[in-house]
Short mmCIF file of C-alpha atoms in Angstrom, two decimals:
data_model
loop_
_atom_site.label_atom_id
_atom_site.label_comp_id
_atom_site.label_asym_id
_atom_site.label_seq_id
_atom_site.Cartn_x
_atom_site.Cartn_y
_atom_site.Cartn_z
CA MET A 1 -4.29 24.38 -1.02
CA SER A 2 -5.99 22.01 -4.15
CA GLU A 3 -6.58 18.99 -3.46
CA VAL A 4 -3.84 17.65 -5.83
CA LYS A 5 -1.47 19.38 -4.01
CA LYS A 6 -2.61 17.86 -0.76
CA ASN A 7 -2.07 14.10 -2.59
CA THR A 8 1.20 15.11 -3.83
CA LEU A 9 2.75 16.60 -0.37
CA ARG A 10 1.15 13.40 1.11
CA THR A 11 2.75 11.13 -1.26
CA GLY A 12 5.97 12.81 -1.07
CA THR A 13 5.49 12.48 3.07
CA VAL A 14 4.95 8.66 2.87
CA ALA A 15 7.87 7.94 0.33
CA ALA A 16 10.65 10.07 2.73
CA GLY A 17 8.56 8.03 5.73
CA ALA A 18 9.13 4.94 4.13
CA THR A 19 13.02 5.50 2.54
CA LEU A 20 14.22 7.45 5.91
CA MET A 21 12.51 4.46 7.96
CA LEU A 22 14.62 1.92 5.25
CA LEU A 23 18.28 3.94 5.98
CA LEU A 24 17.96 3.81 9.97
CA SER A 25 17.17 -0.06 10.23
CA SER A 26 19.43 -2.49 10.65
CA PRO A 27 18.53 -6.64 9.82
CA ALA A 28 17.42 -7.95 12.45
CA PHE A 29 19.17 -10.93 13.92
CA ALA A 30 21.37 -11.61 10.73
CA ALA A 31 24.27 -10.99 12.70
CA GLY A 32 24.91 -14.25 13.88
CA ARG A 33 23.82 -18.15 13.35
CA ASP A 34 21.39 -19.56 15.13
CA ASP A 35 21.99 -23.29 16.69
CA GLY A 36 21.19 -25.61 14.52
CA GLU A 37 21.60 -23.80 11.16
CA GLN A 38 23.39 -25.65 8.43
CA PRO A 39 24.03 -23.24 5.62
CA GLY A 40 24.83 -25.54 2.30
CA PRO A 41 27.19 -24.63 0.01
CA GLY A 42 27.32 -21.02 -1.95
CA LEU A 43 26.61 -20.27 -5.02
CA SER A 44 28.74 -19.78 -7.78
CA VAL A 45 28.91 -16.90 -9.99
CA VAL A 46 27.43 -18.86 -13.08
CA GLU A 47 24.61 -20.34 -11.10
CA THR A 48 23.80 -17.11 -9.52
CA LEU A 49 23.25 -15.19 -12.94
CA GLY A 50 21.24 -18.05 -14.13
CA LEU A 51 18.89 -18.74 -11.46
CA PHE A 52 19.04 -14.90 -10.77
CA VAL A 53 19.17 -13.39 -14.77
CA ALA A 54 18.86 -15.91 -16.77
CA ALA A 55 15.60 -17.90 -15.85
CA PRO A 56 13.39 -14.96 -15.44
CA ILE A 57 13.89 -13.94 -18.76
CA VAL A 58 13.13 -17.49 -20.04
CA LEU A 59 10.63 -17.55 -19.04
CA TYR A 60 9.42 -14.08 -19.52
CA LEU A 61 9.61 -14.80 -23.36
CA LEU A 62 8.30 -18.58 -22.69
CA ILE A 63 4.92 -17.07 -21.40
CA ALA A 64 5.01 -14.08 -24.30
CA GLY A 65 5.21 -16.85 -26.41
CA LEU A 66 1.89 -18.42 -25.35
CA VAL A 67 0.06 -15.41 -25.23
CA MET A 68 1.19 -14.65 -28.42
CA VAL A 69 0.24 -18.12 -29.57
CA GLY A 70 -2.84 -18.48 -27.84
CA SER A 71 -3.81 -14.73 -29.35
CA ARG A 72 -3.02 -15.49 -32.88
CA GLY A 73 -4.91 -18.68 -33.12
CA SER A 74 -8.57 -16.22 -31.52
CA LYS A 75 -8.59 -13.62 -34.62
CA LYS A 76 -11.73 -13.44 -36.58
CA HIS A 77 -10.28 -12.74 -40.21
CA SER A 78 -13.26 -10.32 -42.42
#
Protein backbone atom coordinates (compact mmCIF):
# COMPACT_ATOMS: atom_id res chain seq x y z
CA MET A 1 0.00 0.00 0.00
CA SER A 2 1.38 3.42 -0.90
CA GLU A 3 2.28 6.03 1.70
CA VAL A 4 -0.53 8.35 0.56
CA LYS A 5 -3.14 5.63 1.01
CA LYS A 6 -1.79 4.83 4.49
CA ASN A 7 -1.96 8.49 5.51
CA THR A 8 -5.48 8.83 4.09
CA LEU A 9 -6.64 5.71 5.91
CA ARG A 10 -5.01 6.87 9.15
CA THR A 11 -6.61 10.33 8.86
CA GLY A 12 -10.04 8.85 8.18
CA THR A 13 -9.73 6.49 11.12
CA VAL A 14 -8.74 9.27 13.50
CA ALA A 15 -11.55 11.52 12.25
CA ALA A 16 -14.13 8.74 12.57
CA GLY A 17 -12.91 7.87 16.06
CA ALA A 18 -13.01 11.49 17.20
CA THR A 19 -16.51 11.94 15.78
CA LEU A 20 -17.70 8.78 17.48
CA MET A 21 -16.25 9.88 20.82
CA LEU A 22 -17.96 13.26 20.54
CA LEU A 23 -21.31 11.66 19.70
CA LEU A 24 -21.12 9.15 22.54
CA SER A 25 -19.86 11.48 25.25
CA SER A 26 -22.31 13.16 27.57
CA PRO A 27 -21.88 16.58 29.16
CA ALA A 28 -19.95 16.21 32.40
CA PHE A 29 -21.82 17.48 35.45
CA ALA A 30 -24.07 19.77 33.39
CA ALA A 31 -27.36 18.40 34.74
CA GLY A 32 -27.47 20.31 38.01
CA ARG A 33 -26.17 23.42 39.69
CA ASP A 34 -23.27 23.50 42.12
CA ASP A 35 -23.72 24.70 45.69
CA GLY A 36 -23.30 28.45 45.91
CA GLU A 37 -23.71 29.00 42.19
CA GLN A 38 -25.52 32.25 41.41
CA PRO A 39 -26.11 32.56 37.68
CA GLY A 40 -26.75 36.01 36.34
CA PRO A 41 -29.59 37.06 34.06
CA GLY A 42 -29.63 35.57 30.57
CA LEU A 43 -28.87 37.46 27.39
CA SER A 44 -31.58 38.69 25.07
CA VAL A 45 -31.55 37.74 21.39
CA VAL A 46 -30.21 41.16 20.41
CA GLU A 47 -27.41 40.97 23.02
CA THR A 48 -26.51 37.45 21.90
CA LEU A 49 -26.36 38.43 18.22
CA GLY A 50 -24.35 41.52 19.05
CA LEU A 51 -21.86 39.60 21.18
CA PHE A 52 -21.38 36.52 19.01
CA VAL A 53 -22.06 37.87 15.49
CA ALA A 54 -21.65 41.64 15.24
CA ALA A 55 -18.63 42.03 17.54
CA PRO A 56 -16.46 39.46 15.71
CA ILE A 57 -17.38 40.98 12.32
CA VAL A 58 -16.51 44.48 13.54
CA LEU A 59 -13.20 43.25 15.00
CA TYR A 60 -12.37 41.41 11.77
CA LEU A 61 -13.09 44.52 9.68
CA LEU A 62 -11.10 46.73 12.05
CA ILE A 63 -8.06 44.45 11.93
CA ALA A 64 -8.33 44.08 8.14
CA GLY A 65 -8.56 47.86 7.77
CA LEU A 66 -5.51 48.42 9.97
CA VAL A 67 -3.52 45.87 7.97
CA MET A 68 -4.52 47.51 4.69
CA VAL A 69 -3.58 50.98 5.97
CA GLY A 70 -0.28 49.68 7.30
CA SER A 71 0.62 47.89 4.09
CA ARG A 72 -0.34 50.88 1.92
CA GLY A 73 2.31 53.06 3.54
CA SER A 74 5.13 50.53 3.12
CA LYS A 75 4.89 50.20 -0.70
CA LYS A 76 7.76 51.70 -2.65
CA HIS A 77 6.87 53.49 -5.88
CA SER A 78 9.44 53.01 -8.63
